[in-house]
Coordinates of C-alpha atoms in Angstrom, one line a residue:
X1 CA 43.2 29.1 10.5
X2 CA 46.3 27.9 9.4
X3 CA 46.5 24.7 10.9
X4 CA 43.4 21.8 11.1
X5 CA 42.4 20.8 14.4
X6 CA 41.7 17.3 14.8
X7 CA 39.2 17.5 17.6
X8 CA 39.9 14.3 19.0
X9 CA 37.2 14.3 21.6
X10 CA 36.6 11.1 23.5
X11 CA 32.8 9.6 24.2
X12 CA 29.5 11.4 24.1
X13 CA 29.3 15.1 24.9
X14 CA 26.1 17.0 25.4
X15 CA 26.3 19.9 22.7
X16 CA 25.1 21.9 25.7
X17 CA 27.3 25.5 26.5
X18 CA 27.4 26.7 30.0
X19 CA 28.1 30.3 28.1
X20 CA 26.8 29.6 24.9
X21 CA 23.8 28.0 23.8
X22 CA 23.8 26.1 20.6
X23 CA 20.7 26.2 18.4
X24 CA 18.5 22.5 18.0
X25 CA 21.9 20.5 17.0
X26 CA 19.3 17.7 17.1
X27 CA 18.5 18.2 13.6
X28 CA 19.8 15.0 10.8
X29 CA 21.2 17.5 9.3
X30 CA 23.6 20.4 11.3
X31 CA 24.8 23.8 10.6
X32 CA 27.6 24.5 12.8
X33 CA 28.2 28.1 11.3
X34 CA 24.7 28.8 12.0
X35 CA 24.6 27.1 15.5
X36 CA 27.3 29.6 16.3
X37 CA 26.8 32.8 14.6
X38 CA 23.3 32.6 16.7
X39 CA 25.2 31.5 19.9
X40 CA 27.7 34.2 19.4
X41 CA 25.0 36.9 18.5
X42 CA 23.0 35.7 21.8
X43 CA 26.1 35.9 23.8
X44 CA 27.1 39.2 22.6
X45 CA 23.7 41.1 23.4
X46 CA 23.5 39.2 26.4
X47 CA 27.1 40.8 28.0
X48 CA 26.1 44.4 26.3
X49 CA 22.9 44.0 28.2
X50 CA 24.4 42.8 31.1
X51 CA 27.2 46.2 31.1
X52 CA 24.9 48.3 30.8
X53 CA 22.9 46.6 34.1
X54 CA 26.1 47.1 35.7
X55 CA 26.4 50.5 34.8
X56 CA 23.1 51.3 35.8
X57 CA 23.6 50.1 39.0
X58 CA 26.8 50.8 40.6
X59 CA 28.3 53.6 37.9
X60 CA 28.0 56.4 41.2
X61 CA 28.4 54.0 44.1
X62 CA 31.5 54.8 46.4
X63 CA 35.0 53.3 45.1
X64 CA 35.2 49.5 46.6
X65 CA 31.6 49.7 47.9
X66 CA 30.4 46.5 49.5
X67 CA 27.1 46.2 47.4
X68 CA 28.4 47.0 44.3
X69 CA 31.0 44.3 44.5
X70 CA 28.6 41.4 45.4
X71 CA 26.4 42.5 42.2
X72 CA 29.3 42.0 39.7
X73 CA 31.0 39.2 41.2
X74 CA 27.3 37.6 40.8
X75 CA 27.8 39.0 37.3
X76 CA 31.1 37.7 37.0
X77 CA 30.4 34.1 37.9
X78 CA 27.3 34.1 34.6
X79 CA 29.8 33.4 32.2
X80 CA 32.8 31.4 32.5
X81 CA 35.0 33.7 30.2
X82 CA 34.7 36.3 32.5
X83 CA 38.3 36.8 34.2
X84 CA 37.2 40.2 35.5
X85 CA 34.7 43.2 35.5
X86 CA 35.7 46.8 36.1
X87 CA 33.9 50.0 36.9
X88 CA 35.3 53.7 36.0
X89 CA 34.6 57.3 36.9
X90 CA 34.8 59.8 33.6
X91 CA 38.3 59.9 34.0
X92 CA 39.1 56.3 34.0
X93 CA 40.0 55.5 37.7
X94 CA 38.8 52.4 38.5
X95 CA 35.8 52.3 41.2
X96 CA 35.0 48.9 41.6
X97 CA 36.3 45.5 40.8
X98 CA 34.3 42.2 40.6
X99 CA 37.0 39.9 41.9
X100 CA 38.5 41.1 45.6
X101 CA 37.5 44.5 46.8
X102 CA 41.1 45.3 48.3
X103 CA 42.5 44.6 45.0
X104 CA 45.2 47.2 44.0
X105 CA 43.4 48.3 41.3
X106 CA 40.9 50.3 43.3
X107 CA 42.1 54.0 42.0
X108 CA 44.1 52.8 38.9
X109 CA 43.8 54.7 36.2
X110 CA 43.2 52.4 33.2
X111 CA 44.4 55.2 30.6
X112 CA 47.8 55.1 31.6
X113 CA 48.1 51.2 31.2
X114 CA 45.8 50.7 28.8
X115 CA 46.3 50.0 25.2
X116 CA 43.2 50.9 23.8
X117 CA 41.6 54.2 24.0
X118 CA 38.8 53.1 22.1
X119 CA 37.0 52.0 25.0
X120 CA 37.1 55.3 26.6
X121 CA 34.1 56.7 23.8
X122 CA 30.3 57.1 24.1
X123 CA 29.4 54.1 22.5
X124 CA 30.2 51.0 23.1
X125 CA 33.3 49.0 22.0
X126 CA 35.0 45.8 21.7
X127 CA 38.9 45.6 20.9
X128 CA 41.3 42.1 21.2
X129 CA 44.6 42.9 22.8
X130 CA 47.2 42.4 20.3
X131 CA 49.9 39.9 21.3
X132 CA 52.9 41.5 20.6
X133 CA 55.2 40.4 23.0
X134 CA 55.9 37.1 25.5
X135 CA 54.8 38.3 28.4
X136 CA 51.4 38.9 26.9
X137 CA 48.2 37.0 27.2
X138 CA 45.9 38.3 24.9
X139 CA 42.4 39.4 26.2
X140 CA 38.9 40.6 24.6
X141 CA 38.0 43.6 26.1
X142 CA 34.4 45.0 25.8
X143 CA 32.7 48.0 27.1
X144 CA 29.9 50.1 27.8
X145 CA 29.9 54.0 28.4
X146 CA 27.6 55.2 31.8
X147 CA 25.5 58.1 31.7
X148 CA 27.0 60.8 32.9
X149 CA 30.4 59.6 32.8
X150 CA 32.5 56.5 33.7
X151 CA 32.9 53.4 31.6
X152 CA 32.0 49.5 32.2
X153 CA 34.4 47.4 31.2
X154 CA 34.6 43.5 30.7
X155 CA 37.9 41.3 30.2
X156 CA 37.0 38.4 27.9
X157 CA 39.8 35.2 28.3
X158 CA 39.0 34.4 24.5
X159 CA 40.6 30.8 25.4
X160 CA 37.4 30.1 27.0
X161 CA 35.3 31.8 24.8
X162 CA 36.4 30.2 21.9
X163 CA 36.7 26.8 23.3
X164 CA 32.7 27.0 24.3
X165 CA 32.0 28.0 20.7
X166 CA 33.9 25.1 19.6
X167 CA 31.8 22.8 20.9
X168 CA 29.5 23.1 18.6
X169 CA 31.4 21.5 15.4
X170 CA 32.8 18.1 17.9
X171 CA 32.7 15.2 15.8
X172 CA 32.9 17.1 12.6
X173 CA 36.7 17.9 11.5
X174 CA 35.9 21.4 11.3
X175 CA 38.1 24.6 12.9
X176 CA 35.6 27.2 14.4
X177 CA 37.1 31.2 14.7
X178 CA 37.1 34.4 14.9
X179 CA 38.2 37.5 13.4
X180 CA 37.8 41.3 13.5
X181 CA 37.1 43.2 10.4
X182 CA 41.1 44.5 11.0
X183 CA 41.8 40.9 10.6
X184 CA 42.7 40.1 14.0
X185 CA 42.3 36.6 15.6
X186 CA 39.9 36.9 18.2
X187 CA 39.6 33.3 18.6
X188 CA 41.6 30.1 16.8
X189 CA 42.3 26.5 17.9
X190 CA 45.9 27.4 17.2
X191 CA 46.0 29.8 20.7
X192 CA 49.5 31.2 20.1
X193 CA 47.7 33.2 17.1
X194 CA 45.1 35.0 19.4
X195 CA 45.5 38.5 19.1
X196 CA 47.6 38.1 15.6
X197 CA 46.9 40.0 12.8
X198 CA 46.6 37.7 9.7
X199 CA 47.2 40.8 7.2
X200 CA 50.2 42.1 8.9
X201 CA 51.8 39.5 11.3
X202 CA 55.3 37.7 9.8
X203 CA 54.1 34.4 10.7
X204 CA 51.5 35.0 7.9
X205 CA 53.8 36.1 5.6
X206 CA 53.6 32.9 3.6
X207 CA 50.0 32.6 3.7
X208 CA 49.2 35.0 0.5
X209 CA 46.0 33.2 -0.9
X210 CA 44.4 33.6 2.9
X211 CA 45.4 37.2 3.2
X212 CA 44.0 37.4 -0.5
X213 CA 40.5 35.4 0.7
X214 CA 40.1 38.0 3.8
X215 CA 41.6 41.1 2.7
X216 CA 38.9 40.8 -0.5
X217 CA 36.3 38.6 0.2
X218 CA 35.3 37.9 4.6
X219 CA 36.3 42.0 5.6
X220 CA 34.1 43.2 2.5
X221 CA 31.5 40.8 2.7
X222 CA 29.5 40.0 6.0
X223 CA 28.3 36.4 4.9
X224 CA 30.3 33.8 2.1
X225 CA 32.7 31.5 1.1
X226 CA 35.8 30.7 -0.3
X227 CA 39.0 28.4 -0.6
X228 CA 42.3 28.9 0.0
X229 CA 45.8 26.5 0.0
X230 CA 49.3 26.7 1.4
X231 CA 52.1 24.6 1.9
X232 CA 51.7 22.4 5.4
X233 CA 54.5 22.7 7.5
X234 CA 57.7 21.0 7.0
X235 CA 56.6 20.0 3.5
X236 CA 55.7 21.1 0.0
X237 CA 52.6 19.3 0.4
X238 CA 49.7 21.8 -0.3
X239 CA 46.9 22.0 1.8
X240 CA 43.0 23.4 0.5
X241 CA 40.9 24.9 3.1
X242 CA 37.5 25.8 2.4
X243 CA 36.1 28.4 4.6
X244 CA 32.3 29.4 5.2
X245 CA 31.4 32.6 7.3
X246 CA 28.8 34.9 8.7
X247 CA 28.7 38.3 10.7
X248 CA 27.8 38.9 14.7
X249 CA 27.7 42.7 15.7
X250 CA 29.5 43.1 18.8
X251 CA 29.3 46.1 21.0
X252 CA 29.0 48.3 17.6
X253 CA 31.2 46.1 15.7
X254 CA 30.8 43.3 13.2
X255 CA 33.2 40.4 14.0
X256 CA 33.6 37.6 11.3
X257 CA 33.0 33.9 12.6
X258 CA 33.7 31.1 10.4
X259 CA 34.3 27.5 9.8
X260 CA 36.7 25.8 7.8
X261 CA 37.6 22.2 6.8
X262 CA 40.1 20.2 4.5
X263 CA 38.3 18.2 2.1
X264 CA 38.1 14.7 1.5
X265 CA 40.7 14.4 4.7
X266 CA 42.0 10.8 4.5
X267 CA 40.3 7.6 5.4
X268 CA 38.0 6.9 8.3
X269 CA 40.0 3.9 11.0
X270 CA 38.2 1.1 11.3
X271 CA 38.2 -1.7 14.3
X272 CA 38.9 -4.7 12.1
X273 CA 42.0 -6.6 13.3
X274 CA 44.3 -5.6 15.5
X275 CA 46.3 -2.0 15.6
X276 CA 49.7 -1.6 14.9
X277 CA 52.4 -0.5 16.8
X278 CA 54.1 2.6 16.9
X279 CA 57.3 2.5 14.6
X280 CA 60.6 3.4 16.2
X281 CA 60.6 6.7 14.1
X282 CA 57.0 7.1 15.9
X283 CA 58.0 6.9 19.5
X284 CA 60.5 9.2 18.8
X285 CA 57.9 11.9 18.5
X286 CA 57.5 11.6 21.9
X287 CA 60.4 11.8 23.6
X288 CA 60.7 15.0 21.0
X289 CA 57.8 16.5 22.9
X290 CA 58.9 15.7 26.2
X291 CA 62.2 17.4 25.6
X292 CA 60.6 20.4 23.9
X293 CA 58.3 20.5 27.5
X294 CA 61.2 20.2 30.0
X295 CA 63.4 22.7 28.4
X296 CA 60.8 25.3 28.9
X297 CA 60.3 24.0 32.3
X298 CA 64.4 24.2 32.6
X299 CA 64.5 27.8 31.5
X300 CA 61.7 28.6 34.0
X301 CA 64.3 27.2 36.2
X302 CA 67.2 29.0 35.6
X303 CA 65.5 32.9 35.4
X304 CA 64.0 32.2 38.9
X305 CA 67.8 30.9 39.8
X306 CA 68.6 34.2 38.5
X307 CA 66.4 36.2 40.6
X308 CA 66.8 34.3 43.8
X309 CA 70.3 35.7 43.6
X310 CA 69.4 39.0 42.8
X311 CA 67.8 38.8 46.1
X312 CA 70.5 37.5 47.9
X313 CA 72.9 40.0 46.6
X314 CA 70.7 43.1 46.6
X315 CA 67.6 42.9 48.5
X316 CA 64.1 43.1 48.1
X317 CA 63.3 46.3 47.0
X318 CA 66.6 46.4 44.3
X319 CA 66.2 47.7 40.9
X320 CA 68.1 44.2 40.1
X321 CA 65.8 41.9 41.9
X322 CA 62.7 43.8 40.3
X323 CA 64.7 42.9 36.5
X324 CA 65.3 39.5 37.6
X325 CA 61.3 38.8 38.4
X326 CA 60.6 41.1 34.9
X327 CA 62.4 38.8 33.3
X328 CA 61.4 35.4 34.3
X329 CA 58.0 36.5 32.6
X330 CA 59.3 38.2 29.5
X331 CA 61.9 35.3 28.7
X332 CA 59.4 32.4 29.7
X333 CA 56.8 32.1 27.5
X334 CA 55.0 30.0 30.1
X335 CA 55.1 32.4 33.0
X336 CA 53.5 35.6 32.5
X337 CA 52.6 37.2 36.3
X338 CA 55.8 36.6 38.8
X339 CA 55.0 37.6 42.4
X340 CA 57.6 37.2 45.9
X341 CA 55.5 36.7 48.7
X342 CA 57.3 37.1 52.2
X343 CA 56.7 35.4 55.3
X344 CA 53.8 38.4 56.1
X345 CA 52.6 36.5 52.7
X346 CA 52.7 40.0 51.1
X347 CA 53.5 40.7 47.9
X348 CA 56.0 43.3 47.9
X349 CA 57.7 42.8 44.4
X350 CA 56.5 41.6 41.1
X351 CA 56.0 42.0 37.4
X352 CA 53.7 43.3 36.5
X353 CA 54.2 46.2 39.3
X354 CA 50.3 46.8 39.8
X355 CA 50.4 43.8 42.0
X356 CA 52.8 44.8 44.8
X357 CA 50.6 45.0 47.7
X358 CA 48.1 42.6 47.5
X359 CA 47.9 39.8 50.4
X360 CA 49.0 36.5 48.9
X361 CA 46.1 34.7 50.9
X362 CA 43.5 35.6 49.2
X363 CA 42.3 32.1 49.3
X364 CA 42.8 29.4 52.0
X365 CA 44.4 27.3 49.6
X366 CA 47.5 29.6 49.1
X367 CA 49.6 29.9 51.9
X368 CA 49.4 26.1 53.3
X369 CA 50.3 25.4 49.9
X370 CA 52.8 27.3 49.6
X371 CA 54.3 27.0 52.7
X372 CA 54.1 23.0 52.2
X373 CA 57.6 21.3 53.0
X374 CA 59.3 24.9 52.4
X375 CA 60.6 23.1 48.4
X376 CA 59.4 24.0 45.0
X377 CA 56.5 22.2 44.2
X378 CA 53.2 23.0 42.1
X379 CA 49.7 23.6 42.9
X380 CA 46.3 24.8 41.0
X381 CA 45.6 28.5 42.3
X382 CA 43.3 31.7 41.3
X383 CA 43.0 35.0 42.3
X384 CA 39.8 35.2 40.5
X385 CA 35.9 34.4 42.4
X386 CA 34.9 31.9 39.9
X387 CA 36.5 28.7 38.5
X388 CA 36.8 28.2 34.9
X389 CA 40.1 27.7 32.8
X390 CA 40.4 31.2 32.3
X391 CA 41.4 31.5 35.9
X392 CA 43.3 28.2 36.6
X393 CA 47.0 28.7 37.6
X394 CA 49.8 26.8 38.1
X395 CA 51.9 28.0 40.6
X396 CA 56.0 27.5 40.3
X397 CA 57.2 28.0 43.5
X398 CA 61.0 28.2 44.8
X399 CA 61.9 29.7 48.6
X400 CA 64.3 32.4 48.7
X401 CA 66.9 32.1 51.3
X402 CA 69.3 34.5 53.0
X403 CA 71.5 34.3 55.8
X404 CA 70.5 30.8 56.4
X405 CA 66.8 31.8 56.3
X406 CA 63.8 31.5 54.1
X407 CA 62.9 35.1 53.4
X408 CA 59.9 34.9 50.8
X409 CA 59.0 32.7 47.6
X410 CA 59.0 33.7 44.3
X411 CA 55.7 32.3 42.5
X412 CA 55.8 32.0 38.8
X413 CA 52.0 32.2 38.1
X414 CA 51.2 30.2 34.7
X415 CA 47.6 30.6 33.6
X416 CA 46.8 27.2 32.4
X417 CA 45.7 28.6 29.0
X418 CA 48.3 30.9 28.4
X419 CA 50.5 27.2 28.7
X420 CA 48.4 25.4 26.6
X421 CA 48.7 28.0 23.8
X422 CA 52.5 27.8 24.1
X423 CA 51.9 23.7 23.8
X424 CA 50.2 23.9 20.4
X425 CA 53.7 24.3 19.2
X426 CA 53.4 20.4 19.5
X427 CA 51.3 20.2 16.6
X428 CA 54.4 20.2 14.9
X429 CA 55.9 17.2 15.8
X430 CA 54.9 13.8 14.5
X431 CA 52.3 13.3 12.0
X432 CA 48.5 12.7 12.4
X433 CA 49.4 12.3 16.1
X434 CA 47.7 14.1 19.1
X435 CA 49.3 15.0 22.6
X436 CA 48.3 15.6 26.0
X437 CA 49.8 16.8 29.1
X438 CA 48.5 16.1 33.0
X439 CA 49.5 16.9 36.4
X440 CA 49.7 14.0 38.3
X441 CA 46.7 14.5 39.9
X442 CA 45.1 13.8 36.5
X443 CA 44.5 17.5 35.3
X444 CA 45.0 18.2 31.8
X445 CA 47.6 20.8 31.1
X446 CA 47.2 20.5 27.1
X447 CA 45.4 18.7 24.5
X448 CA 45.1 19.1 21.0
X449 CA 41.2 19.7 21.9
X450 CA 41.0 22.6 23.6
X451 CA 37.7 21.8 25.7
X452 CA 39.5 19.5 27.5
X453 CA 42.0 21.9 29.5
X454 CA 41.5 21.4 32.6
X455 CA 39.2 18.9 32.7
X456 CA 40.3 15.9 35.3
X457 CA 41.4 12.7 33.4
X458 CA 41.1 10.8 36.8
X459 CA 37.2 12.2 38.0
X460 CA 35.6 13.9 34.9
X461 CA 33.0 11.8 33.5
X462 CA 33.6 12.7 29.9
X463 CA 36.6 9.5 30.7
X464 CA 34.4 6.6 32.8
X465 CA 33.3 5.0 30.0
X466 CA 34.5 1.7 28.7
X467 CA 37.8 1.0 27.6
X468 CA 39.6 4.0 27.6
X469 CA 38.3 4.2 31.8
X470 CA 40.4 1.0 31.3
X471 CA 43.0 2.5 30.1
X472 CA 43.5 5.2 32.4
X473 CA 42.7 3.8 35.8
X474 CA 44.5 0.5 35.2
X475 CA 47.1 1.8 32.9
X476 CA 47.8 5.7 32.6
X477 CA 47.2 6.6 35.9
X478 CA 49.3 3.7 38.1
X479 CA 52.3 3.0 35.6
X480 CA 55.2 5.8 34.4
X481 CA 55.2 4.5 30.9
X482 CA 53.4 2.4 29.1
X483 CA 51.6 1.5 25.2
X484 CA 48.0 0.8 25.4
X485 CA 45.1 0.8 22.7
X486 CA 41.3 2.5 23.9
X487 CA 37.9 3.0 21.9
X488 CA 36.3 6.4 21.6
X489 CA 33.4 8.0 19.6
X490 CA 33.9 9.5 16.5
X491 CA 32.5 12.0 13.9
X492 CA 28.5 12.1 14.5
X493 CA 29.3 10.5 18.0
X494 CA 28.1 6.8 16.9
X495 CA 31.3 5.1 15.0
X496 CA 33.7 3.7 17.6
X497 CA 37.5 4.5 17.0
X498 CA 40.1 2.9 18.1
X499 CA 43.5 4.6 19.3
X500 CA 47.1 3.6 19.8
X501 CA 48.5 5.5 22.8
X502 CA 52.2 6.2 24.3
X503 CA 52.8 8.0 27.5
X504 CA 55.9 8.8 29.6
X505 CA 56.6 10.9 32.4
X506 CA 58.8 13.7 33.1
X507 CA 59.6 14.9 36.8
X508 CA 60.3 19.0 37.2
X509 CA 61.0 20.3 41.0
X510 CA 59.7 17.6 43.1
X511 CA 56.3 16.9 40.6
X512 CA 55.8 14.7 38.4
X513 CA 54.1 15.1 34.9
X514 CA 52.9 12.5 32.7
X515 CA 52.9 13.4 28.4
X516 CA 50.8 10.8 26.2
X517 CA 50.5 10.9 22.3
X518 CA 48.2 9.3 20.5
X519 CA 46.7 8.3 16.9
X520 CA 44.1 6.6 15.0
X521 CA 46.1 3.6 13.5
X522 CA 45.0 1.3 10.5
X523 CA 44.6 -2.0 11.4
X524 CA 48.2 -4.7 10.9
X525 CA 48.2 -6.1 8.0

């Protein structure tokens, strides 16, 4: 809520949710709010339904039984903010998963890592894991109890979530979230704030007329409307939000969705005469950003560094070695699951510890991949049954050698939201500016709209129209660097805007990554 989102969302897209259905959006006249407090509310009784089907079903199969995983991974695949289902006896081990059926978590007992004993009731709850600490990615947990004992419970990837929900307010310069009635983020464009408390959490600190507006007005009140202004960042400028919101029960629980907006935000571009060129103060922005990337990417670096010596000097199964991977994900913000896999393409060390054990090949992707020219390079994987951004990893690979010998690879895995949360830090460079980050094989790694992660700028068709197809085959894709101009759809999807874009590209262990920044220019004078 604290920063505006520009939504910068290129052509025509279909307001259609694979998760969430919008309401008629048809209409001459729209209601965002009211498209998705009825999406939410749908989606909400929907999974509640769907838990208790589960529960029903498979609450006293056999732990790991063969038919109760193939019904939840069906389950599983419904909704693409599913990262994973879990079944429990009454005193929280875990009977059955909905992603691999070897998986480690087969007998697990949930209480003793778990956070929240809220779920373990007799009524249903929902709870947001509160990101508290780096090597956190926060998650919506929901759950349903089973009759005579045993609990079903969903993890949410609120990334997703919130990024299908956003859909519904493209084209209109509006931010669309979530809170609890704690006044916990369960979903915001700015990602690093998922899981924050806005009442409580230092960041918010200087934010007293919003704490004001939900400490008195959207936790009291289930429907409304207010304002609220602070200083934008890096200035004494103030900033007005107004704010509208309704009330979804969840699982027992009312969560607050809203909409806000900065009125009367600036002038509309317009394609009369040509568009400037970026200023030398400008371009500086990006090279800002592309430092900003490849010193996280450096740190990355230097912790595995770290741990491939630990290896070397005290062996696999050392106290050291298991600090050194520990730490890769708690100082990386980037990294947050860190794995060595040895030649049996085991993984017999790794933070966090609940995945030593599980074969590495779970997919026929990994181990030719990562076995690929025995050097660091990067690839797409999941561990999960179902593709969606919630699941996309990247995967920073480096060998470990001893005694002249590769003995393993340590595999940084980087959940492609997770980085794109840590990348909306770039909102704070430049002015009225948007970046984005892809792979080279086109994939976006960030973007100041969310929907687009992980999107394909070479293959999706949301980028084969027109000029900015142009653009990107001719330009983007086949040159390093470059300036170019391009033409997309604005607000209400029918006035044409044109864009001024800049892109360079950075190379980190063997790959190469290209960052663009772009803006909505007024013509030269």
């Amino acid at each position: 809520m604290m920063k505006r989102n520009l939504l910068p969302l290129l052509l025509i897209l279909a307001l259609l949710l694979s998760g969430c259905t919008a309401t008629d959006s048809s209409k001459s006249n729209p209601d965002p709010l009211a498209d998705a407090t009825a999406s939410l509310q749908k989606e909400m009784d929907a999974t509640q339904t769907m838990l208790d089907e589960i529960g029903t079903a498979v609450g006293k199969s056999p732990a790991g039984d063969e038919k109760a995983y193939a019904l939840m991974n069906e389950k599983l695949n419904s909704k693409p903010y599913f990262f994973d289902i879990l079944v429990t006896d009454a005193d929280s081990n875990v009977t059955q998963v909905a992603t691999k059926m070897d998986s480690p978590f087969i007998g697990l007992n949930l209480k003793s890592i778990n956070r929240h004993p809220e779920l373990f009731v007799n009524t249903p709850a929902m709870v947001i894991k509160p990101h508290i600490s780096s090597d956190d990615s926060p998650y919506l947990y929901a759950s349903v109890p089973i009759k005579n004992g045993g609990w079903v419970i969903a993890y949410i990837d609120p990334y997703t979530f919130g990024a299908e929900l956003s859909k519904l307010t493209i084209g209109q310069n509006l931010d669309l979230g979530v809170i609890d009635t704690n006044g916990t983020n369960v979903y915001t464009s700015n990602m690093t704030e998922i899981g924050k408390n806005i009442l409580t959490d230092p960041i918010y600190s200087s934010f007293v007329e919003l704490q004001t507006l939900i400490k008195n007005k959207m936790i009291p009140n289930a429907q409304g409307e207010g304002t609220y202004t602070y200083n934008a960042a890096g200035t004494n400028e103030p900033v007005q939000k107004q704010v509208k919101w309704d009330t979804v029960n969840a699982f027992g629980s009312d969560l607050r969705i809203y909409v806000n907006s900065e009125p009367g935000a600036g002038e509309p571009a317009t394609t009369d005469g040509d568009l400037r060129q970026f200023t030398d103060e400008e371009l500086s922005w990006l090279d800002t950003a592309s430092t900003f990337i490849y010193d996280e990417f450096t740190t990355l670096e230097t912790l595995t560094k770290t741990a491939v010596t630990a290896y070397q000097q005290s062996g696999e199964n050392s106290e050291a070695f298991s600090s050194a991977l520990a730490a890769i994900s708690k100082d990386s913000p980037i990294a947050k699951n860190v794995a060595f896999v040895n030649n049996e393409n085991m993984i017999t060390n790794a933070y966090p510890i609940y995945f030593k054990g599980i074969s590495f090949d779970l997919y026929d992707q990994n181990i030719p991949a990562i076995s690929q020219n025995k050097q660091p390079f990067i690839t797409e994987l999941t561990f999960a049954d179902h593709p969606s951004p919630a699941t996309q990893l990247l995967a920073f690979v480096t060998p470990v050698e001893k005694d002249g010998q590769i003995a393993g690879y340590i595999v940084a895995q980087v959940r492609l939201y997770d980085f794109a949360a840590y990348l909306t830090n770039l909102e704070n460079i430049g002015e009225n500016v948007n970046f984005m980050l892809t792979n080279n094989d086109g994939t976006i790694l960030y973007d100041g709209d969310l929907t687009e992660v992980g999107m394909n700028t070479f293959e999706d068709d949301l980028y084969s129209e027109g000029t900015l197809s142009d653009y990107i085959h001719n330009e983007y894709k086949p040159n390093r660097e470059g300036q170019s101009e391009y033409e997309f759809y604005g607000a209400g999807m029918t006035e044409i805007i044109p864009k001024r874009v800049v892109w360079k590209t950075m190379t980190f262990m063997w790959n190469d990554f290209k960052l663009s920044m772009n803006s909505e220019w007024k013509p030269a004078e």
